């Protein structure tokens, strides 16, 4: 036990003597929280919409002003030929072009039916779908209104319809930042857990200090724990710091128990650090460790559900997420922070992370050889 | 104290040790002398439990280096060939760290390192990476000694160290030996062999000879002459000419002079000088000399090759 303390003392001296360390610990979380959370938003705002009104009737202008009223769209009116309309999308000056054909109102009144052309730039598929859905909603509600008007029904007895009033739980304002911030916190602790500890171990190999250390009576698990603890503490410190930034800067609600969060994050860190140390146990240089760790991190993050919902991934990919530690922690942190879930609401995750972590740790200790 | 028998080790195709046997007495200063790639480091790394031998056995103080590796690690002090202390920790922190991981303190064994440490103490707050080569070695030796090992294993401790520091280093080893510590030291410098109690000449993974430096040089059976010439160009030419002379066994360039060996009765200082004079070389000085370790080494190497 005393040996571990001496190892820790040595590691801490080294960590804080490294000039790059303090910026990593304090600047990195700040930049990540302030830049990533604001930048990585999927909220759609200010879609450039151009309305080509060839009808210029009351109906078409009223619908146009409905589009204009929405904060979602940034509207431009233009009188253009179909060829010029295509150009607008081609050049990218408009994301959506809505065309009212001439005789739009007449058709509506005579045939009870009229068409509008909607062209959407779909390079970004999800944005295109979202714009279209929003347009459809606006048009749909307008449709309802003019039908009622045309049928001459008095305002007090609107036509029968099912009305839907959604109630959004856990994030009632659909604030995207509340969704992103927990995810960014996970990236933060992952970088520290996966990279710093594994680079630290392999540096001993590169410098040759491991040779001197290996002839000492230090036990293998002492050494591995000595490599983990400092960065576990630093990562938890950074988590706290990141949470504080999230709370102060964009008012992230914190509904759960902070201890629950630390328990899960510690388990998670134990797991990714073991993975990192395993990688460095089989590598000889910092470069190798960096590349392999990077590979894992990119795969883990892209598949984690940070940016895209896991539920929309193909089934095999969802199954693959079983072994993705980032996937677990992002879900856990979102649940703890936004839903207020406790330890016992997530016993499956608790058990899973523990077992997974222990396996990785054993692998790392086993693979780290004191003899060459 | 150290007993090695028939030790073999291969790295893939390369046989680094081809059945090495040697014994080191308690309190002895034993030198492993041989060129780079002879197998010195491999042998030492097996002894300090960093490498597993393919076959053969090695014991230290009766402890097997494979089975009792835990006990061995506590009783041996090892100084690798490459500087292996923490460059970002200070002199004092390094010493402190190595004292504590062995479960001791600096104070407990300070008497062992006092003479050495006192020389680097003025720099105790300097990061170890910023020390000069000689001081690094003194620190490394201090760190290897701080847990009071019974056996000290030093892998080329004087390589890349200036002449004065080298001399000081050997003086320190000598003192340590008097304190009863068994020392196994390797070096590529033949002149350092004379400072050991006994040496093993090692080449290509085999031991050529084991004895005290005196007996080793005494064992040199042939006549040995040193030929001194005036210029470097002349030396090269003379080496070529002497190789053509009948009755000469070997010709080696030894720094400023040329060493030749012979078994023939009719080869002596006078006729070698005459031979070179006749070939147009003046200012030649030929004298009969005592063999050094290096002469023996060259001789043994040649025999091995034949």
XYZ file of C-alpha atoms in Angstrom:
678
model
C 0.000 0.000 0.000
C 2.810 2.386 0.870
C 4.422 1.611 -2.463
C 1.305 2.864 -4.252
C 1.510 6.105 -2.315
C 5.120 6.627 -3.336
C 4.268 5.847 -6.927
C 1.389 8.319 -6.794
C 3.610 10.969 -5.292
C 6.104 10.495 -8.099
C 3.387 10.569 -10.780
C 1.866 13.760 -9.406
C 5.238 15.502 -9.275
C 5.814 14.522 -12.880
C 2.336 15.460 -14.050
C 2.495 18.936 -12.604
C 6.069 19.494 -13.692
C 4.855 18.989 -17.255
C 4.134 22.455 -18.592
C 1.426 21.269 -20.971
C -0.569 19.765 -18.137
C -2.263 22.766 -16.554
C -3.636 24.091 -19.860
C -4.893 20.584 -20.649
C -6.653 20.392 -17.315
C -8.237 23.828 -17.262
C -8.338 25.274 -20.798
C -9.467 22.115 -22.557
C -12.756 21.696 -20.654
C -13.519 25.374 -20.993
C -12.996 25.397 -24.747
C -14.876 22.149 -25.216
C -17.872 23.271 -23.216
C -18.051 26.739 -24.698
C -17.271 25.883 -28.293
C -18.567 22.367 -28.842
C -21.860 22.693 -27.029
C -22.790 25.854 -28.885
C -21.381 24.779 -32.224
C -22.559 21.186 -32.387
C -26.242 22.044 -32.478
C -28.767 20.289 -34.664
C -31.355 22.977 -34.160
C -32.361 24.401 -37.504
C -32.525 28.146 -37.662
C -32.696 30.722 -40.427
C -33.280 28.457 -43.360
C -32.970 30.608 -46.500
C -36.285 30.298 -48.216
C -37.179 32.002 -51.497
C -40.831 32.330 -52.418
C -41.608 32.664 -56.091
C -45.181 33.858 -56.171
C -46.467 33.721 -59.732
C -50.063 34.008 -58.556
C -49.887 37.054 -56.265
C -53.323 36.283 -54.989
C -54.655 36.852 -51.472
C -54.272 33.169 -50.610
C -50.673 32.935 -51.755
C -49.565 36.176 -50.085
C -51.213 35.172 -46.834
C -49.408 31.835 -46.860
C -46.147 33.573 -47.693
C -46.514 35.873 -44.726
C -47.091 32.780 -42.553
C -43.679 31.521 -43.614
C -42.241 34.922 -42.917
C -43.698 34.968 -39.433
C -41.721 31.873 -38.472
C -38.305 32.419 -36.903
C -37.306 29.237 -38.620
C -37.146 30.829 -42.075
C -35.309 33.710 -43.557
C -37.574 34.720 -46.413
C -36.892 36.345 -49.765
C -39.563 37.121 -52.370
C -38.656 36.911 -56.023
C -40.199 36.654 -59.419
C -38.216 34.049 -61.251
C -38.481 31.640 -64.156
C -38.157 27.905 -63.424
C -34.597 27.947 -64.811
C -33.629 30.819 -62.533
C -35.192 28.938 -59.629
C -32.879 26.000 -60.259
C -29.935 28.377 -60.289
C -30.853 29.654 -56.833
C -30.422 26.166 -55.350
C -27.379 25.483 -57.472
C -25.573 28.547 -56.185
C -26.689 27.834 -52.678
C -28.317 31.238 -52.155
C -31.510 29.473 -51.131
C -32.018 26.261 -49.151
C -35.664 25.995 -50.086
C -37.616 27.436 -52.993
C -41.427 27.550 -52.803
C -43.263 28.324 -56.035
C -46.909 29.286 -56.263
C -47.992 28.664 -59.865
C -50.181 31.294 -61.510
C -53.842 30.453 -61.021
C -53.130 28.941 -57.620
C -56.055 30.639 -55.866
C -58.418 30.043 -58.763
C -57.646 26.327 -58.771
C -58.235 26.187 -55.067
C -61.603 27.830 -55.289
C -62.836 26.023 -58.417
C -61.387 22.555 -57.945
C -60.948 22.547 -54.153
C -57.369 21.627 -54.896
C -54.154 23.453 -55.815
C -50.442 22.596 -55.920
C -47.374 24.339 -54.615
C -43.890 23.365 -55.709
C -41.309 22.946 -52.956
C -37.666 22.391 -53.895
C -35.278 21.574 -51.058
C -31.504 21.409 -51.173
C -30.954 17.977 -49.634
C -27.187 17.770 -49.365
C -27.679 17.706 -45.629
C -30.453 15.114 -45.556
C -31.643 15.641 -42.012
C -31.758 19.419 -42.367
C -33.722 19.025 -45.612
C -36.216 16.732 -43.974
C -36.605 19.051 -41.057
C -37.207 22.085 -43.303
C -39.739 20.194 -45.314
C -41.541 18.947 -42.236
C -41.724 22.454 -40.903
C -43.068 23.803 -44.200
C -45.666 21.056 -44.232
C -46.812 22.008 -40.752
C -47.204 25.628 -41.695
C -49.036 24.736 -44.893
C -51.170 22.158 -43.088
C -52.414 24.562 -40.454
C -53.042 27.180 -43.084
C -54.953 24.608 -45.078
C -57.196 23.916 -42.139
C -57.871 27.573 -41.657
C -58.845 28.383 -45.225
C -60.994 25.293 -45.461
C -62.926 26.450 -42.455
C -63.247 29.893 -43.925
C -64.406 28.606 -47.277
C -66.963 26.310 -45.722
C -68.268 29.332 -43.870
C -68.246 27.671 -40.479
C -68.449 30.183 -37.676
C -65.281 30.698 -35.728
C -66.733 29.358 -32.502
C -67.406 25.897 -33.794
C -64.362 24.810 -35.700
C -64.549 21.603 -37.746
C -63.956 18.459 -35.734
C -60.371 17.487 -35.501
C -57.940 15.726 -33.246
C -55.772 18.265 -31.593
C -52.304 17.271 -30.464
C -50.606 19.103 -27.632
C -47.194 17.526 -27.095
C -45.626 17.649 -23.690
C -41.844 17.309 -23.785
C -40.497 15.676 -20.663
C -37.041 16.100 -19.136
C -36.142 18.819 -21.609
C -39.394 20.773 -22.060
C -37.891 23.568 -24.069
C -36.133 21.111 -26.353
C -32.930 22.910 -25.493
C -30.287 21.271 -27.584
C -27.499 22.407 -25.282
C -28.927 20.302 -22.479
C -28.649 17.345 -24.764
C -25.116 18.122 -25.965
C -23.449 19.238 -22.749
C -23.474 15.806 -21.024
C -22.031 14.271 -24.184
C -19.240 16.800 -24.362
C -18.418 16.069 -20.722
C -17.954 12.440 -21.705
C -15.534 13.378 -24.487
C -13.643 15.428 -21.953
C -13.105 12.633 -19.456
C -12.408 10.173 -22.269
C -9.530 12.225 -23.621
C -7.937 12.398 -20.204
C -8.648 8.792 -19.322
C -7.745 7.144 -22.576
C -4.815 9.276 -23.670
C -2.983 10.756 -20.731
C -2.571 7.582 -18.720
C -1.573 5.407 -21.657
C 0.881 7.965 -23.026
C 2.352 8.252 -19.576
C 3.030 4.529 -19.331
C 4.580 4.193 -22.756
C 6.773 7.220 -22.077
C 8.500 5.176 -19.397
C 9.250 2.629 -22.080
C 10.520 5.228 -24.510
C 12.774 6.852 -21.932
C 14.026 3.493 -20.670
C 13.002 4.272 -17.097
C 10.860 1.160 -17.114
C 14.023 -0.939 -17.130
C 15.116 0.497 -13.804
C 11.600 0.267 -12.432
C 11.174 -3.353 -13.478
C 14.032 -4.557 -11.295
C 12.405 -3.044 -8.223
C 9.989 -5.102 -6.102
C 7.042 -2.964 -7.306
C 4.109 -5.243 -8.104
C 2.498 -5.092 -11.521
C -0.862 -3.951 -10.241
C 0.828 -1.339 -8.054
C 2.403 0.109 -11.120
C -0.801 0.049 -13.177
C -2.816 1.615 -10.372
C -0.101 4.210 -9.945
C -0.538 5.117 -13.578
C -4.334 5.306 -13.275
C -5.048 7.166 -10.078
C -3.581 10.575 -10.938
C -5.534 10.781 -14.156
C -8.688 9.450 -12.545
C -8.486 12.307 -10.092
C -7.698 14.832 -12.809
C -10.563 13.566 -14.956
C -13.053 13.812 -12.081
C -11.778 17.299 -11.366
C -12.337 18.209 -14.986
C -15.809 16.709 -14.903
C -16.648 18.928 -11.960
C -15.182 21.928 -13.701
C -17.083 21.130 -16.907
C -20.363 20.681 -15.019
C -19.845 24.013 -13.319
C -19.276 25.721 -16.659
C -22.407 24.062 -18.052
C -24.433 25.171 -15.056
C -23.191 28.748 -15.040
C -23.026 29.397 -18.767
C -26.165 27.727 -20.087
C -28.035 26.792 -16.972
C -27.870 23.028 -17.366
C -30.376 21.633 -14.886
C -28.974 19.005 -12.557
C -31.777 16.759 -11.378
C -29.839 13.692 -10.229
C -27.417 12.987 -7.446
C -23.910 14.206 -8.131
C -22.489 11.163 -6.315
C -24.256 8.854 -8.747
C -22.509 10.718 -11.524
C -19.091 10.324 -9.883
C -19.618 6.631 -9.245
C -20.484 5.963 -12.862
C -17.771 8.220 -14.235
C -15.160 6.556 -12.024
C -16.244 3.140 -13.241
C -16.125 4.390 -16.789
C -12.658 5.897 -16.301
C -11.430 2.671 -14.752
C -12.586 0.938 -17.929
C -11.136 3.322 -20.536
C -7.879 3.717 -18.609
C -7.485 -0.036 -18.494
C -8.076 -0.094 -22.219
C -5.494 2.666 -22.699
C -2.973 0.925 -20.468
C -3.553 -2.327 -22.285
C -2.801 -0.538 -25.559
C 0.367 0.961 -24.121
C 1.416 -2.366 -22.654
C 1.499 -3.831 -26.157
C 3.063 -0.738 -27.761
C 6.597 0.556 -27.689
C 6.236 4.204 -28.652
C 3.929 7.104 -27.880
C 3.122 7.331 -31.580
C 1.702 3.825 -31.678
C -0.358 4.461 -28.571
C -1.668 7.713 -29.944
C -2.832 6.198 -33.211
C -4.487 3.165 -31.691
C -6.202 5.203 -28.970
C -7.359 7.712 -31.531
C -8.868 4.976 -33.619
C -10.833 3.660 -30.656
C -11.949 7.091 -29.575
C -13.281 8.134 -32.983
C -15.223 4.898 -33.383
C -16.550 5.094 -29.840
C -17.690 8.702 -30.170
C -19.291 8.472 -33.609
C -21.218 5.392 -32.527
C -22.035 6.673 -29.074
C -25.210 8.573 -29.873
C -23.601 11.898 -29.139
C -24.506 13.425 -32.478
C -26.922 10.947 -33.994
C -29.473 8.895 -32.087
C -28.353 5.313 -31.534
C -31.948 4.195 -32.238
C -31.588 5.245 -35.871
C -28.487 3.155 -36.423
C -28.798 -0.255 -38.087
C -29.448 -3.085 -35.669
C -25.978 -4.615 -35.950
C -24.453 -1.273 -35.089
C -26.736 -0.952 -32.090
C -25.588 -4.372 -30.941
C -21.989 -3.309 -31.440
C -22.603 -0.479 -29.024
C -22.763 -3.121 -26.307
C -18.974 -2.846 -26.135
C -18.833 0.916 -26.562
C -18.037 2.498 -23.199
C -18.772 6.017 -24.465
C -22.293 4.959 -25.413
C -22.976 3.879 -21.831
C -21.596 6.939 -20.149
C -23.359 9.396 -22.455
C -26.661 7.686 -21.770
C -25.945 7.507 -18.075
C -24.927 11.143 -17.737
C -27.957 12.337 -19.717
C -30.194 10.253 -17.497
C -28.621 11.413 -14.276
C -28.460 15.065 -15.227
C -31.760 15.489 -17.075
C -33.944 12.720 -15.679
C -32.535 12.468 -12.187
C -31.881 8.741 -12.442
C -30.171 7.142 -9.472
C -27.753 4.250 -9.069
C -30.559 1.719 -8.701
C -32.352 2.862 -11.823
C -29.304 1.783 -13.790
C -28.137 -1.394 -12.048
C -27.658 -3.078 -15.414
C -25.272 -0.366 -16.528
C -23.564 -0.423 -13.142
C -22.959 -4.120 -13.341
C -21.944 -4.004 -16.941
C -19.402 -1.212 -16.580
C -17.880 -2.907 -13.525
C -17.455 -6.265 -15.238
C -16.194 -4.706 -18.428
C -13.729 -2.576 -16.457
C -12.434 -5.502 -14.408
C -11.895 -7.551 -17.557
C -9.936 -4.757 -19.206
C -7.916 -4.128 -16.063
C -6.959 -7.793 -15.763
C -5.979 -7.769 -19.419
C -3.775 -4.717 -18.906
C -2.075 -6.139 -15.809
C -1.597 -9.466 -17.506
C -0.114 -7.969 -20.645
C 2.238 -5.597 -18.851
C 5.438 -7.589 -18.522
C 8.221 -6.855 -16.155
C 10.433 -9.178 -18.141
C 10.916 -8.355 -21.824
C 27.742 -15.402 -5.096
C 26.808 -15.488 -8.755
C 26.761 -18.807 -10.497
C 25.983 -19.114 -14.176
C 26.019 -22.412 -15.998
C 25.432 -23.142 -19.661
C 23.268 -20.122 -20.162
C 21.767 -19.791 -23.637
C 19.601 -17.074 -25.125
C 18.502 -16.382 -28.687
C 16.684 -13.466 -30.234
C 14.998 -15.160 -33.155
C 17.822 -16.375 -35.399
C 20.555 -14.559 -33.508
C 22.227 -16.503 -30.715
C 23.214 -13.920 -28.149
C 24.537 -16.359 -25.550
C 25.923 -19.721 -26.594
C 26.245 -21.601 -23.331
C 27.955 -19.307 -20.861
C 29.283 -20.492 -17.513
C 30.998 -18.402 -14.862
C 31.213 -17.944 -11.133
C 31.683 -14.760 -9.179
C 32.889 -14.928 -5.590
C 31.388 -12.929 -2.786
C 32.932 -9.484 -2.528
C 34.610 -9.785 -5.888
C 34.839 -7.056 -8.516
C 34.268 -9.045 -11.652
C 34.572 -7.578 -15.140
C 32.834 -8.675 -18.305
C 35.108 -7.497 -21.080
C 34.029 -7.626 -24.680
C 33.098 -5.565 -27.705
C 29.575 -4.342 -28.479
C 27.246 -7.197 -29.333
C 29.301 -9.753 -27.402
C 26.348 -10.669 -25.179
C 27.281 -8.730 -22.033
C 23.974 -6.886 -21.740
C 21.954 -10.038 -22.415
C 23.773 -11.908 -19.651
C 23.221 -9.036 -17.210
C 19.565 -8.689 -18.059
C 19.033 -12.382 -17.408
C 20.771 -12.017 -14.045
C 18.588 -9.079 -12.999
C 15.431 -10.996 -14.031
C 14.510 -8.773 -16.967
C 15.042 -11.583 -19.465
C 14.297 -15.283 -19.344
C 17.057 -17.618 -20.528
C 16.284 -20.264 -23.153
C 18.270 -22.880 -21.286
C 20.876 -23.205 -18.586
C 20.618 -21.733 -15.129
C 21.791 -18.791 -13.100
C 21.708 -18.258 -9.356
C 22.628 -15.387 -7.100
C 23.279 -16.099 -3.439
C 21.635 -19.436 -4.075
C 18.496 -17.884 -5.524
C 17.419 -18.899 -8.995
C 16.941 -15.916 -11.303
C 13.841 -17.461 -12.874
C 12.034 -19.012 -9.893
C 13.076 -16.605 -7.148
C 12.904 -13.437 -9.210
C 11.042 -11.560 -6.482
C 13.777 -12.171 -3.933
C 16.468 -11.408 -6.478
C 14.958 -8.028 -7.259
C 15.282 -7.070 -3.615
C 18.934 -8.007 -3.288
C 20.342 -6.787 -6.554
C 21.208 -3.258 -7.638
C 21.128 -2.751 -11.365
C 22.380 0.097 -13.466
C 21.276 -0.280 -17.101
C 23.535 0.781 -19.935
C 21.148 3.515 -20.906
C 20.399 6.271 -18.388
C 17.136 5.092 -16.843
C 16.262 7.557 -14.120
C 13.489 10.105 -14.380
C 14.867 13.151 -16.201
C 12.025 15.348 -14.969
C 12.573 14.464 -11.317
C 15.382 16.124 -9.400
C 18.465 14.323 -8.175
C 17.027 14.092 -4.684
C 13.557 13.020 -5.845
C 15.031 10.203 -7.916
C 17.053 8.930 -5.000
C 14.082 9.295 -2.673
C 11.829 7.416 -5.067
C 14.141 4.458 -5.506
C 14.804 4.289 -1.785
C 11.099 4.167 -0.987
C 9.993 1.650 -3.612
C 12.424 -0.753 -2.013
C 10.779 0.006 1.292
C 13.681 1.976 2.742
C 14.825 5.529 3.283
C 17.820 7.519 2.101
C 19.037 7.899 5.670
C 19.115 4.156 6.348
C 21.761 3.407 3.746
C 23.335 6.789 3.370
C 26.740 5.418 4.446
C 26.853 3.325 1.270
C 26.368 6.206 -1.105
C 27.892 9.002 0.931
C 31.178 9.212 -0.987
C 29.372 9.260 -4.317
C 26.365 11.320 -3.418
C 28.405 14.042 -1.801
C 29.746 14.882 -5.253
C 26.322 15.452 -6.753
C 24.657 16.834 -3.665
C 25.259 20.473 -4.693
C 22.947 19.764 -7.623
C 20.283 17.896 -5.680
C 17.506 20.215 -6.839
C 18.445 19.939 -10.485
C 16.385 17.695 -12.783
C 18.334 14.511 -13.453
C 17.991 15.058 -17.208
C 20.066 18.219 -16.949
C 23.112 16.588 -15.321
C 26.369 15.949 -17.179
C 27.211 12.394 -18.264
C 29.536 11.704 -15.353
C 27.096 13.049 -12.780
C 24.253 11.060 -14.286
C 26.281 7.899 -13.755
C 27.028 8.849 -10.157
C 23.349 9.421 -9.518
C 22.441 6.144 -11.201
C 24.974 4.330 -9.043
C 23.557 6.006 -5.943
C 20.043 4.937 -6.901
C 21.208 1.376 -7.547
C 22.876 1.280 -4.126
C 20.302 2.981 -1.948
C 18.561 -0.271 -0.974
C 21.859 -1.837 0.120
C 22.015 -4.630 -2.456
C 24.268 -7.633 -1.980
C 25.090 -7.700 -5.660
C 25.645 -4.741 -7.925
C 25.278 -5.244 -11.661
C 26.522 -2.401 -13.823
C 26.094 -2.416 -17.580
C 28.831 -0.334 -19.203
C 28.727 2.369 -16.539
C 31.673 4.285 -17.991
C 30.646 4.367 -21.636
C 30.399 7.949 -22.800
C 31.939 9.317 -19.611
C 35.046 11.522 -19.547
C 38.405 10.128 -18.430
C 38.423 11.822 -15.018
C 34.894 10.657 -14.151
C 35.778 7.172 -15.338
C 38.707 7.046 -12.971
C 36.594 8.329 -10.087
C 33.893 5.819 -10.896
C 36.276 2.895 -10.695
C 37.666 4.182 -7.420
C 34.147 4.165 -6.059
C 33.593 0.588 -7.231
C 36.773 -0.399 -5.502
C 35.545 1.119 -2.235
C 32.202 -0.634 -2.541
C 33.931 -3.943 -3.011
C 35.735 -3.406 0.258
C 32.363 -2.998 1.903
C 31.555 -6.544 0.843
C 29.338 -5.860 -2.153
C 29.773 -8.240 -5.049
C 30.100 -6.287 -8.272
C 29.634 -7.482 -11.825
C 30.573 -4.763 -14.273
C 30.782 -4.800 -18.040
C 32.929 -2.580 -20.176
C 34.146 -2.360 -23.732
C 37.334 -0.642 -22.511
C 40.164 -3.164 -22.164
C 42.223 -0.829 -19.975
C 39.545 -1.010 -17.304
C 40.002 -4.771 -17.065
C 43.122 -4.298 -14.944
C 41.014 -2.666 -12.250
C 38.959 -5.844 -11.721
C 39.776 -8.791 -9.477
C 38.912 -11.175 -12.233
C 37.595 -10.746 -15.734
C 35.776 -12.801 -18.311
C 36.632 -12.066 -21.900
C 33.450 -12.493 -23.869
C 32.918 -12.474 -27.606
C 30.006 -13.601 -29.802
C 28.121 -15.092 -26.898
C 30.981 -17.296 -25.700
C 33.547 -16.805 -22.974
C 37.086 -16.842 -24.270
C 38.850 -16.796 -20.923
C 38.217 -16.219 -17.226
C 41.027 -15.286 -14.854
C 42.634 -12.434 -12.991
C 43.954 -9.732 -15.310
C 47.526 -10.633 -14.298
C 47.139 -14.315 -15.111
C 45.408 -13.512 -18.333
C 48.260 -11.372 -19.571
C 50.753 -13.927 -18.262
C 49.039 -16.636 -20.250
C 50.094 -14.871 -23.413
C 52.583 -17.416 -24.798
C 53.944 -15.662 -27.865
C 56.547 -13.023 -28.355
C 55.081 -9.569 -28.678
C 56.687 -6.545 -30.275
C 55.579 -2.979 -30.444
C 56.510 -1.164 -33.635
C 56.499 2.632 -33.499
C 56.459 4.646 -36.683
C 56.437 8.360 -37.418
C 53.315 9.079 -39.447
C 49.862 7.646 -39.860
C 50.414 6.974 -43.540
C 53.589 5.109 -42.680
C 51.707 3.046 -40.117
C 49.200 1.836 -42.684
C 51.958 0.828 -45.085
C 53.948 -0.950 -42.394
C 50.907 -2.961 -41.286
C 50.632 -4.227 -44.845
C 54.349 -4.990 -45.078
C 54.521 -6.778 -41.734
C 51.621 -9.033 -42.706
C 53.776 -10.248 -45.621
C 56.749 -11.034 -43.375
C 57.225 -14.780 -42.776
C 57.000 -15.958 -39.157
C 54.601 -13.214 -38.044
C 51.308 -14.553 -36.656
C 49.307 -11.386 -36.269
C 49.567 -7.666 -36.940
C 47.269 -5.182 -35.230
C 47.238 -1.444 -35.186
C 47.166 -0.305 -31.521
C 46.610 3.396 -31.452
C 49.968 5.000 -32.329
C 51.909 1.752 -32.612
C 51.647 -1.655 -34.245
C 51.626 -4.874 -32.231
C 52.988 -7.997 -33.874
C 53.162 -11.498 -32.454
C 55.356 -14.384 -33.389
C 56.331 -17.891 -32.311
C 59.448 -18.042 -34.445
C 62.861 -17.912 -32.829
C 64.459 -15.973 -35.631
C 62.053 -13.045 -35.339
C 63.431 -10.333 -33.075
C 63.544 -6.543 -32.654
C 66.557 -6.203 -34.908
C 65.466 -8.092 -37.955
C 61.938 -6.656 -37.926
C 63.432 -3.175 -37.939
C 65.857 -4.139 -40.705
C 63.041 -5.592 -42.776
C 61.109 -2.312 -42.620
C 64.238 -0.238 -43.241
C 64.943 -2.286 -46.354
C 61.428 -1.574 -47.559
C 62.239 2.134 -47.377
C 60.853 3.089 -43.935
C 63.064 5.111 -41.616
C 62.655 6.214 -38.018
C 61.272 2.852 -36.945
C 61.397 1.795 -33.293
C 60.810 -1.876 -32.441
C 60.755 -3.194 -28.880
C 59.669 -6.324 -27.066
C 56.680 -5.560 -24.845
C 54.488 -7.171 -22.179
C 51.078 -8.272 -23.382
C 48.041 -6.270 -22.311
C 44.515 -7.606 -21.931
C 43.726 -6.293 -25.357
C 46.590 -8.298 -26.905
C 45.248 -11.421 -25.267
C 41.789 -10.608 -26.463
C 42.940 -10.184 -30.045
C 44.880 -13.408 -29.858
C 41.948 -15.356 -28.436
C 39.593 -13.860 -31.001
C 41.906 -14.949 -33.784
C 42.147 -18.471 -32.402
C 38.366 -18.560 -32.140
C 38.011 -17.475 -35.756
C 40.400 -20.206 -36.880
